[in-house]
Structure formats: C-alpha cells, structure tokens
C-alpha atoms as a printed R data frame, in Angstrom:
    type eleno elety resid chain resno       x       y       z
1   ATOM     1    CA   UNK     A     1  12.037   3.134 -28.930
2   ATOM     2    CA   UNK     A     2  13.583   3.448 -25.806
3   ATOM     3    CA   UNK     A     3  16.063   0.864 -23.906
4   ATOM     4    CA   UNK     A     4  15.017  -0.168 -20.864
5   ATOM     5    CA   UNK     A     5  16.444  -2.606 -18.184
6   ATOM     6    CA   UNK     A     6  14.619  -4.934 -16.087
7   ATOM     7    CA   UNK     A     7  16.129  -5.634 -12.623
8   ATOM     8    CA   UNK     A     8  14.861  -8.766 -10.602
9   ATOM     9    CA   UNK     A     9  13.264 -11.609 -12.682
10  ATOM    10    CA   UNK     A    10  10.992 -12.897 -10.249
11  ATOM    11    CA   UNK     A    11   7.285 -14.241 -11.065
12  ATOM    12    CA   UNK     A    12   5.644 -10.574 -11.560
13  ATOM    13    CA   UNK     A    13   8.317  -9.474 -13.987
14  ATOM    14    CA   UNK     A    14   8.075 -12.615 -15.876
15  ATOM    15    CA   UNK     A    15   3.932 -12.402 -15.675
16  ATOM    16    CA   UNK     A    16   3.382  -9.075 -16.089
17  ATOM    17    CA   UNK     A    17   6.513  -6.851 -16.871
18  ATOM    18    CA   UNK     A    18   8.481  -8.901 -19.428
19  ATOM    19    CA   UNK     A    19   5.036  -9.485 -21.689
20  ATOM    20    CA   UNK     A    20   4.100  -5.390 -21.272
21  ATOM    21    CA   UNK     A    21   7.501  -4.096 -22.584
22  ATOM    22    CA   UNK     A    22   7.538  -6.786 -25.344
23  ATOM    23    CA   UNK     A    23   4.595  -5.959 -26.183
24  ATOM    24    CA   UNK     A    24   5.312  -2.161 -26.514
25  ATOM    25    CA   UNK     A    25   5.832   0.121 -29.116
26  ATOM    26    CA   UNK     A    26   8.127   2.406 -26.898
27  ATOM    27    CA   UNK     A    27  10.121   0.090 -25.355
28  ATOM    28    CA   UNK     A    28  13.008  -2.341 -26.115
29  ATOM    29    CA   UNK     A    29  14.067  -4.608 -23.209
30  ATOM    30    CA   UNK     A    30  18.045  -4.409 -23.756
31  ATOM    31    CA   UNK     A    31  19.245  -5.978 -20.214
32  ATOM    32    CA   UNK     A    32  18.192  -7.791 -17.008
33  ATOM    33    CA   UNK     A    33  19.783  -7.887 -13.622
34  ATOM    34    CA   UNK     A    34  19.000 -10.915 -11.614
35  ATOM    35    CA   UNK     A    35  21.288 -13.607  -9.748
36  ATOM    36    CA   UNK     A    36  18.643 -16.538 -10.882
37  ATOM    37    CA   UNK     A    37  16.225 -15.617 -13.252
38  ATOM    38    CA   UNK     A    38  16.636 -15.226 -17.451
39  ATOM    39    CA   UNK     A    39  14.837 -13.423 -20.263
40  ATOM    40    CA   UNK     A    40  15.750 -15.546 -23.476
41  ATOM    41    CA   UNK     A    41  17.974 -13.128 -25.931
42  ATOM    42    CA   UNK     A    42  18.443 -10.544 -23.080
43  ATOM    43    CA   UNK     A    43  21.930  -9.858 -21.859
44  ATOM    44    CA   UNK     A    44  21.828 -10.435 -17.978
45  ATOM    45    CA   UNK     A    45  24.076  -9.180 -15.120
46  ATOM    46    CA   UNK     A    46  24.300 -10.277 -11.813
47  ATOM    47    CA   UNK     A    47  25.009  -6.601  -9.982
48  ATOM    48    CA   UNK     A    48  23.141  -3.310 -10.928
49  ATOM    49    CA   UNK     A    49  26.492  -1.807 -10.868
50  ATOM    50    CA   UNK     A    50  28.077  -3.956 -13.788
51  ATOM    51    CA   UNK     A    51  24.588  -3.313 -15.548
52  ATOM    52    CA   UNK     A    52  24.824   0.447 -15.329
53  ATOM    53    CA   UNK     A    53  28.903   0.398 -15.933
54  ATOM    54    CA   UNK     A    54  28.631  -2.016 -19.305
55  ATOM    55    CA   UNK     A    55  25.386  -0.455 -20.754
56  ATOM    56    CA   UNK     A    56  25.574   3.790 -20.711
57  ATOM    57    CA   UNK     A    57  23.099   3.300 -23.487
58  ATOM    58    CA   UNK     A    58  20.362   2.349 -21.553
59  ATOM    59    CA   UNK     A    59  18.767   5.239 -19.945
60  ATOM    60    CA   UNK     A    60  15.669   3.616 -18.200
61  ATOM    61    CA   UNK     A    61  15.552   0.915 -15.156
62  ATOM    62    CA   UNK     A    62  12.667  -0.804 -13.871
63  ATOM    63    CA   UNK     A    63  13.054  -2.464 -10.668
64  ATOM    64    CA   UNK     A    64  10.945  -5.073  -9.471
65  ATOM    65    CA   UNK     A    65  13.412  -6.297  -6.437
66  ATOM    66    CA   UNK     A    66  11.264  -6.799  -2.921
67  ATOM    67    CA   UNK     A    67  11.255  -3.958  -1.427
68  ATOM    68    CA   UNK     A    68  14.177  -3.736   1.121
69  ATOM    69    CA   UNK     A    69  16.895  -4.253  -1.285
70  ATOM    70    CA   UNK     A    70  15.267  -1.853  -3.721
71  ATOM    71    CA   UNK     A    71  16.457   1.305  -2.163
72  ATOM    72    CA   UNK     A    72  20.164   0.425  -2.987
73  ATOM    73    CA   UNK     A    73  19.765  -0.599  -6.353
74  ATOM    74    CA   UNK     A    74  17.568   2.744  -7.155
75  ATOM    75    CA   UNK     A    75  20.320   4.949  -5.499
76  ATOM    76    CA   UNK     A    76  22.896   3.603  -7.653
77  ATOM    77    CA   UNK     A    77  20.429   3.971 -11.120
78  ATOM    78    CA   UNK     A    78  19.596   7.297  -9.933
79  ATOM    79    CA   UNK     A    79  23.283   8.831  -9.343
80  ATOM    80    CA   UNK     A    80  24.111   7.317 -12.771
81  ATOM    81    CA   UNK     A    81  21.480   9.201 -14.360
82  ATOM    82    CA   UNK     A    82  19.483   6.946 -15.338
83  ATOM    83    CA   UNK     A    83  15.325   7.292 -14.976
84  ATOM    84    CA   UNK     A    84  13.822   4.745 -12.679
85  ATOM    85    CA   UNK     A    85  10.451   3.068 -12.198
86  ATOM    86    CA   UNK     A    86   9.595   1.278  -9.197
87  ATOM    87    CA   UNK     A    87   7.138  -1.814  -8.616
88  ATOM    88    CA   UNK     A    88   5.039  -1.071  -5.752
89  ATOM    89    CA   UNK     A    89   5.181  -0.958  -3.245
90  ATOM    90    CA   UNK     A    90   7.921   1.916  -3.735
91  ATOM    91    CA   UNK     A    91  10.099   1.088  -0.779
92  ATOM    92    CA   UNK     A    92  10.432  -0.501   2.602
93  ATOM    93    CA   UNK     A    93  10.073   2.579   4.201
94  ATOM    94    CA   UNK     A    94   8.515   6.341   3.785
95  ATOM    95    CA   UNK     A    95  11.665   8.241   4.239
96  ATOM    96    CA   UNK     A    96  13.424   6.337   1.917
97  ATOM    97    CA   UNK     A    97  11.355   6.806  -1.126
98  ATOM    98    CA   UNK     A    98  11.218  10.686  -0.095
99  ATOM    99    CA   UNK     A    99  15.257  10.389  -0.208
100 ATOM   100    CA   UNK     A   100  14.730   8.637  -3.837
101 ATOM   101    CA   UNK     A   101  12.346  11.679  -4.882
102 ATOM   102    CA   UNK     A   102  15.037  14.157  -3.683
103 ATOM   103    CA   UNK     A   103  18.043  12.380  -5.431
104 ATOM   104    CA   UNK     A   104  15.755  12.120  -8.614
105 ATOM   105    CA   UNK     A   105  14.804  15.639  -8.558
106 ATOM   106    CA   UNK     A   106  18.606  16.822  -7.918
107 ATOM   107    CA   UNK     A   107  20.085  14.406 -10.606
108 ATOM   108    CA   UNK     A   108  16.953  15.854 -13.322
109 ATOM   109    CA   UNK     A   109  15.609  12.352 -13.860
110 ATOM   110    CA   UNK     A   110  12.525  10.589 -13.668
111 ATOM   111    CA   UNK     A   111  11.108   8.831 -10.476
112 ATOM   112    CA   UNK     A   112   8.096   6.772 -10.957
113 ATOM   113    CA   UNK     A   113   6.362   5.176  -7.913
114 ATOM   114    CA   UNK     A   114   4.035   2.968  -9.718
115 ATOM   115    CA   UNK     A   115   0.855   1.602  -8.370
116 ATOM   116    CA   UNK     A   116  -0.723  -0.791 -11.004
117 ATOM   117    CA   UNK     A   117  -4.116  -1.290  -9.690
118 ATOM   118    CA   UNK     A   118  -4.734   2.538  -9.978
119 ATOM   119    CA   UNK     A   119  -4.518   1.472 -14.226
120 ATOM   120    CA   UNK     A   120  -7.057  -0.915 -13.612
121 ATOM   121    CA   UNK     A   121  -9.815  -0.519 -16.206
122 ATOM   122    CA   UNK     A   122 -12.882   0.944 -14.141
123 ATOM   123    CA   UNK     A   123 -10.784   2.936 -11.907
124 ATOM   124    CA   UNK     A   124 -10.899   6.465 -13.791
125 ATOM   125    CA   UNK     A   125 -14.351   5.900 -14.067
126 ATOM   126    CA   UNK     A   126 -15.224   5.173 -10.559
127 ATOM   127    CA   UNK     A   127 -12.865   8.365  -9.693
128 ATOM   128    CA   UNK     A   128 -15.366  10.415 -12.104
129 ATOM   129    CA   UNK     A   129 -18.769   9.232 -10.486
130 ATOM   130    CA   UNK     A   130 -17.901   9.432  -6.791
131 ATOM   131    CA   UNK     A   131 -16.552  13.189  -7.391
132 ATOM   132    CA   UNK     A   132 -18.694  15.374  -5.664
133 ATOM   133    CA   UNK     A   133 -20.719  12.726  -3.699
134 ATOM   134    CA   UNK     A   134 -20.519  11.872  -0.178
135 ATOM   135    CA   UNK     A   135 -19.524   8.668   1.035
136 ATOM   136    CA   UNK     A   136 -21.619   7.132   3.711
137 ATOM   137    CA   UNK     A   137 -19.747   3.708   4.098
138 ATOM   138    CA   UNK     A   138 -18.065   1.353   2.663
139 ATOM   139    CA   UNK     A   139 -16.279  -2.066   2.564
140 ATOM   140    CA   UNK     A   140 -13.136  -3.484   0.970
141 ATOM   141    CA   UNK     A   141 -12.201  -7.090   0.666
142 ATOM   142    CA   UNK     A   142  -9.004  -7.846  -0.460
143 ATOM   143    CA   UNK     A   143  -8.039 -11.557  -0.049
144 ATOM   144    CA   UNK     A   144  -5.852 -13.978  -2.308
145 ATOM   145    CA   UNK     A   145  -3.451 -16.715  -2.204
146 ATOM   146    CA   UNK     A   146   0.166 -15.952  -1.104
147 ATOM   147    CA   UNK     A   147   1.007 -19.249  -2.205
148 ATOM   148    CA   UNK     A   148  -0.295 -18.585  -5.969
149 ATOM   149    CA   UNK     A   149   1.389 -15.314  -6.108
150 ATOM   150    CA   UNK     A   150   4.569 -15.416  -4.153
151 ATOM   151    CA   UNK     A   151   5.367 -18.931  -4.002
152 ATOM   152    CA   UNK     A   152   8.335 -20.245  -1.356
153 ATOM   153    CA   UNK     A   153   8.963 -15.911  -1.259
154 ATOM   154    CA   UNK     A   154   9.947 -16.130   2.468
155 ATOM   155    CA   UNK     A   155  10.930 -12.393   2.082
156 ATOM   156    CA   UNK     A   156   7.254 -11.012   1.977
157 ATOM   157    CA   UNK     A   157   6.821 -12.447   5.638
158 ATOM   158    CA   UNK     A   158   9.875 -10.994   6.750
159 ATOM   159    CA   UNK     A   159  10.488  -7.503   8.528
160 ATOM   160    CA   UNK     A   160  10.057  -5.085   5.499
161 ATOM   161    CA   UNK     A   161   8.219  -7.571   3.160
162 ATOM   162    CA   UNK     A   162   4.388  -6.351   4.208
163 ATOM   163    CA   UNK     A   163   3.126  -9.398   4.302
164 ATOM   164    CA   UNK     A   164  -0.773  -9.018   3.360
165 ATOM   165    CA   UNK     A   165  -0.078  -5.483   2.767
166 ATOM   166    CA   UNK     A   166   1.941  -6.302  -0.222
167 ATOM   167    CA   UNK     A   167  -1.558  -6.917  -1.999
168 ATOM   168    CA   UNK     A   168  -3.544  -5.176   0.385
169 ATOM   169    CA   UNK     A   169  -1.483  -1.885  -0.843
170 ATOM   170    CA   UNK     A   170  -3.358  -2.124  -4.286
171 ATOM   171    CA   UNK     A   171  -6.697  -1.865  -2.705
172 ATOM   172    CA   UNK     A   172  -5.296   1.182  -0.997
173 ATOM   173    CA   UNK     A   173  -3.782   2.685  -4.072
174 ATOM   174    CA   UNK     A   174  -7.573   2.527  -5.552
175 ATOM   175    CA   UNK     A   175  -9.038   3.860  -2.573
176 ATOM   176    CA   UNK     A   176  -6.778   6.904  -2.532
177 ATOM   177    CA   UNK     A   177  -7.353   7.651  -6.139
178 ATOM   178    CA   UNK     A   178 -11.102   7.592  -6.233
179 ATOM   179    CA   UNK     A   179 -12.260   9.045  -3.154
180 ATOM   180    CA   UNK     A   180 -13.413  12.771  -3.174
181 ATOM   181    CA   UNK     A   181 -11.823  13.021   0.457
182 ATOM   182    CA   UNK     A   182  -8.907  11.204   1.862
183 ATOM   183    CA   UNK     A   183  -9.409   8.496   4.128
184 ATOM   184    CA   UNK     A   184  -7.559   7.960   7.642
185 ATOM   185    CA   UNK     A   185  -6.820   4.767   9.198
186 ATOM   186    CA   UNK     A   186  -8.633   5.045  12.841
187 ATOM   187    CA   UNK     A   187  -8.176   1.567  14.015
188 ATOM   188    CA   UNK     A   188  -6.734  -1.787  12.612
189 ATOM   189    CA   UNK     A   189  -5.851  -5.411  13.957
190 ATOM   190    CA   UNK     A   190  -3.233  -7.304  12.357
191 ATOM   191    CA   UNK     A   191  -2.470 -11.099  12.442
192 ATOM   192    CA   UNK     A   192   0.969 -12.313  12.735
193 ATOM   193    CA   UNK     A   193   1.867 -16.149  11.886
194 ATOM   194    CA   UNK     A   194   3.736 -17.166  15.258
195 ATOM   195    CA   UNK     A   195   6.958 -17.736  13.003
196 ATOM   196    CA   UNK     A   196   6.876 -14.613  10.901
197 ATOM   197    CA   UNK     A   197   7.679 -10.936  11.140
198 ATOM   198    CA   UNK     A   198   4.878  -9.513   8.667
199 ATOM   199    CA   UNK     A   199   1.272 -10.011   9.113
200 ATOM   200    CA   UNK     A   200  -1.070 -12.493   7.106
201 ATOM   201    CA   UNK     A   201  -4.509 -11.082   7.688
202 ATOM   202    CA   UNK     A   202  -5.606  -7.566   8.696
203 ATOM   203    CA   UNK     A   203  -8.744  -5.496   9.433
204 ATOM   204    CA   UNK     A   204  -8.775  -1.672   8.977
205 ATOM   205    CA   UNK     A   205 -11.481   0.632  10.261
206 ATOM   206    CA   UNK     A   206 -11.206   4.022   8.147
207 ATOM   207    CA   UNK     A   207 -12.636   7.511   8.149
208 ATOM   208    CA   UNK     A   208 -15.966   7.740   6.104
209 ATOM   209    CA   UNK     A   209 -17.382   4.517   7.803
210 ATOM   210    CA   UNK     A   210 -15.062   2.559   5.275
211 ATOM   211    CA   UNK     A   211 -13.654  -0.665   6.522
212 ATOM   212    CA   UNK     A   212 -11.204  -3.351   4.657
213 ATOM   213    CA   UNK     A   213 -10.707  -6.925   5.172
214 ATOM   214    CA   UNK     A   214  -7.229  -8.259   4.101
215 ATOM   215    CA   UNK     A   215  -6.166 -12.031   3.830
216 ATOM   216    CA   UNK     A   216  -3.309 -13.787   2.199
217 ATOM   217    CA   UNK     A   217  -4.978 -17.111   3.196
218 ATOM   218    CA   UNK     A   218  -7.577 -17.016   0.506
219 ATOM   219    CA   UNK     A   219  -7.780 -20.465  -1.451
220 ATOM   220    CA   UNK     A   220  -9.817 -21.101  -4.943
221 ATOM   221    CA   UNK     A   221 -11.369 -17.587  -6.690
222 ATOM   222    CA   UNK     A   222  -9.471 -14.927  -5.626
223 ATOM   223    CA   UNK     A   223 -11.548 -11.737  -4.156
224 ATOM   224    CA   UNK     A   224 -10.590  -8.199  -4.897
225 ATOM   225    CA   UNK     A   225 -13.860  -6.017  -4.352
226 ATOM   226    CA   UNK     A   226 -14.723  -2.586  -2.837
227 ATOM   227    CA   UNK     A   227 -18.377  -1.177  -2.412
228 ATOM   228    CA   UNK     A   228 -19.166   2.254  -1.695
229 ATOM   229    CA   UNK     A   229 -22.104   3.578  -0.327
230 ATOM   230    CA   UNK     A   230 -23.154   7.464  -1.214
231 ATOM   231    CA   UNK     A   231 -25.474  10.111  -0.976
232 ATOM   232    CA   UNK     A   232 -26.780   9.207  -4.667
233 ATOM   233    CA   UNK     A   233 -26.325   5.404  -4.786
234 ATOM   234    CA   UNK     A   234 -23.642   2.621  -4.522
235 ATOM   235    CA   UNK     A   235 -20.571   2.005  -6.399
236 ATOM   236    CA   UNK     A   236 -18.941  -1.132  -6.264
237 ATOM   237    CA   UNK     A   237 -15.457  -2.216  -8.176
238 ATOM   238    CA   UNK     A   238 -14.688  -5.749  -8.875
239 ATOM   239    CA   UNK     A   239 -11.780  -7.621 -10.106
240 ATOM   240    CA   UNK     A   240  -8.944  -5.449  -8.720
241 ATOM   241    CA   UNK     A   241 -10.879  -2.365 -10.279
242 ATOM   242    CA   UNK     A   242 -11.235  -3.854 -13.434
243 ATOM   243    CA   UNK     A   243 -15.128  -4.214 -13.317
244 ATOM   244    CA   UNK     A   244 -17.709  -1.540 -12.560
245 ATOM   245    CA   UNK     A   245 -20.906  -1.723 -10.949
246 ATOM   246    CA   UNK     A   246 -23.209   1.494 -10.356
247 ATOM   247    CA   UNK     A   247 -26.675   0.397  -8.347
248 ATOM   248    CA   UNK     A   248 -25.836  -3.183  -9.097
249 ATOM   249    CA   UNK     A   249 -25.544  -2.822 -12.949
250 ATOM   250    CA   UNK     A   250 -22.855  -3.562 -15.035
251 ATOM   251    CA   UNK     A   251 -21.225  -0.083 -16.142
252 ATOM   252    CA   UNK     A   252 -17.953  -0.854 -17.736
253 ATOM   253    CA   UNK     A   253 -14.673  -2.470 -17.625
254 ATOM   254    CA   UNK     A   254 -13.508  -6.137 -18.436
255 ATOM   255    CA   UNK     A   255 -13.053  -9.419 -16.213
256 ATOM   256    CA   UNK     A   256  -9.204  -9.089 -16.909
257 ATOM   257    CA   UNK     A   257  -5.826  -7.125 -15.150
258 ATOM   258    CA   UNK     A   258  -3.835  -7.553 -17.943
259 ATOM   259    CA   UNK     A   259  -4.087  -4.000 -18.757
260 ATOM   260    CA   UNK     A   260  -2.797  -2.714 -15.955
261 ATOM   261    CA   UNK     A   261   1.012  -2.552 -16.669
262 ATOM   262    CA   UNK     A   262   0.809  -1.748 -20.017
263 ATOM   263    CA   UNK     A   263  -0.735   1.267 -18.835
264 ATOM   264    CA   UNK     A   264   1.845   1.814 -16.434
265 ATOM   265    CA   UNK     A   265   5.022   1.361 -19.181
266 ATOM   266    CA   UNK     A   266   2.722   3.871 -21.188
267 ATOM   267    CA   UNK     A   267   2.937   6.287 -18.380
268 ATOM   268    CA   UNK     A   268   6.415   5.773 -17.700
269 ATOM   269    CA   UNK     A   269   7.255   6.674 -21.189
270 ATOM   270    CA   UNK     A   270   5.440  10.208 -21.125
271 ATOM   271    CA   UNK     A   271   7.292  10.590 -17.797
272 ATOM   272    CA   UNK     A   272  10.768  10.169 -19.383
273 ATOM   273    CA   UNK     A   273   9.910  12.211 -22.318
274 ATOM   274    CA   UNK     A   274   9.488  15.291 -20.017
275 ATOM   275    CA   UNK     A   275  11.937  14.078 -17.309
276 ATOM   276    CA   UNK     A   276   9.118  14.440 -14.796
277 ATOM   277    CA   UNK     A   277   8.332  12.541 -11.671
278 ATOM   278    CA   UNK     A   278   5.284  10.980 -10.382
279 ATOM   279    CA   UNK     A   279   5.856   9.686  -6.517
280 ATOM   280    CA   UNK     A   280   2.435   9.507  -4.579
281 ATOM   281    CA   UNK     A   281   2.936   7.837  -1.101
282 ATOM   282    CA   UNK     A   282  -0.375   8.298  -0.104
283 ATOM   283    CA   UNK     A   283  -1.087   4.111  -0.040
284 ATOM   284    CA   UNK     A   284   1.810   3.720   1.675
285 ATOM   285    CA   UNK     A   285   1.166   6.345   4.105
286 ATOM   286    CA   UNK     A   286  -2.120   4.334   5.033
287 ATOM   287    CA   UNK     A   287  -0.016   0.855   5.346
288 ATOM   288    CA   UNK     A   288   2.524   2.641   7.998
289 ATOM   289    CA   UNK     A   289  -0.609   3.961  10.124
290 ATOM   290    CA   UNK     A   290  -2.102   0.421  10.169
291 ATOM   291    CA   UNK     A   291   1.232  -0.407  11.773
292 ATOM   292    CA   UNK     A   292   1.315   2.014  13.909
293 ATOM   293    CA   UNK     A   293  -1.979   2.022  15.471
294 ATOM   294    CA   UNK     A   294  -2.649  -2.065  14.849
295 ATOM   295    CA   UNK     A   295  -3.263  -4.264  17.184
296 ATOM   296    CA   UNK     A   296  -1.179  -7.262  16.982
297 ATOM   297    CA   UNK     A   297  -2.734 -10.967  17.239
298 ATOM   298    CA   UNK     A   298  -0.419 -14.108  17.102
299 ATOM   299    CA   UNK     A   299  -2.353 -16.732  14.781
300 ATOM   300    CA   UNK     A   300  -1.255 -20.223  13.556
301 ATOM   301    CA   UNK     A   301   2.478 -20.455  12.086
302 ATOM   302    CA   UNK     A   302   2.750 -20.292   8.110
303 ATOM   303    CA   UNK     A   303   4.600 -22.606   6.169
304 ATOM   304    CA   UNK     A   304   4.923 -21.943   2.052
C-alpha cells in the first residue's frame, strides 16, 4: 500500500476522499493537513510545508483545498518530489494549471487533474454509444443546493471561487468526455448576487445545439441531467452521469454517486506507478470562455 496525505479536510474530503482511501487496497491515509478538520487516528499538520519536511516517507499528496490557495500547496508538493492529485476544478486559472503540469514533468512526478463526474458509472457507456453519431441538439440541467454541498463556505462566491460553475464544471467534464466533436461556448448569461463576486446561476449556449442551465439555488431533490438528440436516437444521462437511458429506456448504471471517487483513486494509483500525468483542462476552458463571453446580470443578494 502507498502512503498518501490529504490536504484540506472539509466536507468533500470527509464525505468522499476519506472513505475512498480507507476502502482502497492501494492506499493508506498516513497524514492530513488542515487548520480545523481532523481524521481520527491520523497525524495532522497545520501547514503543508510541515508535512513535507516531517514525512518524507509520504510520496503522494491529494489536494482538497479551494482553488485559489491550491496552487501554492501544489507547487510545494511537486518541488518536494511528491506526486499530486488535484480535486476539481484543478485551479483558479488555466495558466496556473499549465505551470503545475510543466513543474510535474520537470520533476518526473505525477500530476492528476481529477474530474470525479467522468468516473460516474454510465459515462463510459454513453461515450461509446455517441461515438460516430451526429449530435443534433442537447440540454443540460445541473441544479443543486449550495447550502447542502458548501454550507457556510463563503469562498465559493468570492473571486476565483467559481460559484455555480463549481458544480457546473462537473457537467462540462462529462460533456467534454463523451461528445464525438468538441463543443464551444457561443454565448452565456451569468447571474451574480449583488453582494458576491461569483455567479449563482448561469445559462450557456454551446455549439451543436446544446444548452446548459446551472443553478445553485435548488431546493429539495437535486437535478443532474443531460439529454442529447442524435441522428439515430436519444441519449440521457441522469444522476450526475450514473444512470443511462437510450431512447427513453433504462440502459445501465445505478442511482448512486458513491463510485466516483474510488475510481479516481484507482486511476491515481495507476498514474503513480508510471510517474505519468493526466491533465485535461477542456472543462475549465469552457468555464473560462463562459466568463469571457458571459453577459452579467445582478440578482438578489445571497447569504448562507
């Protein structure tokens, strides 16, 4: 088993990363870095520099920090010769992720920009079915409750926090994985709360007749759906890519999101074994293009 350190012990780390590492036969959680969070029975450090100095035996670091502070932590780990896994989105800007990739290559270590929704149970089958088919239109509805998934986390609505694109990029990560031809952003409309620096909702028009509707104000059941019309039938992915429908009929998957992170850590183990990198920025490019082209609307102030 390889030793791994988890940096940033917030909700996503507790809900997904810790259970995935604990259930894996390939990993042992040997340390954490957090100012406030803790994992029972695991040594904790307040600063990543302290971890890197004290634990040279830990060769892999998984970063669950918010996007803005993540770059400095990733640089420190890569310069110390550690393999690094990045929670999505991989960074606050495209340029900084390119810089991390260059650093990883220079150091001869792994950098994995993970996209957990690509590991959803029906995504691979959807990609196979769409291969060679013509997309004639599609619609994405990705609406969830920010209070449920990011309770009190003001950083997500600060500059660089991405707002509704934090979940929306999950949909775009699936889209960029399964489409036979790449999509482009044609136009966008972004709703910014009057007291915030990142959007709470967004509507995108993409090439191939695809539209996307992202909203962080959903209450009750969450909605993570996408549907596509092709020259030979329709395909739908539901439950965040975990359930597949072909021409309105069930075609595979399960009503659960709990298999995504174990798949990410299995892939990370494969990359580390080869000191290889996996850094695909196409979902982040679409988000950046939406910000560049987006028309900004001011909407009601938002408070947690």
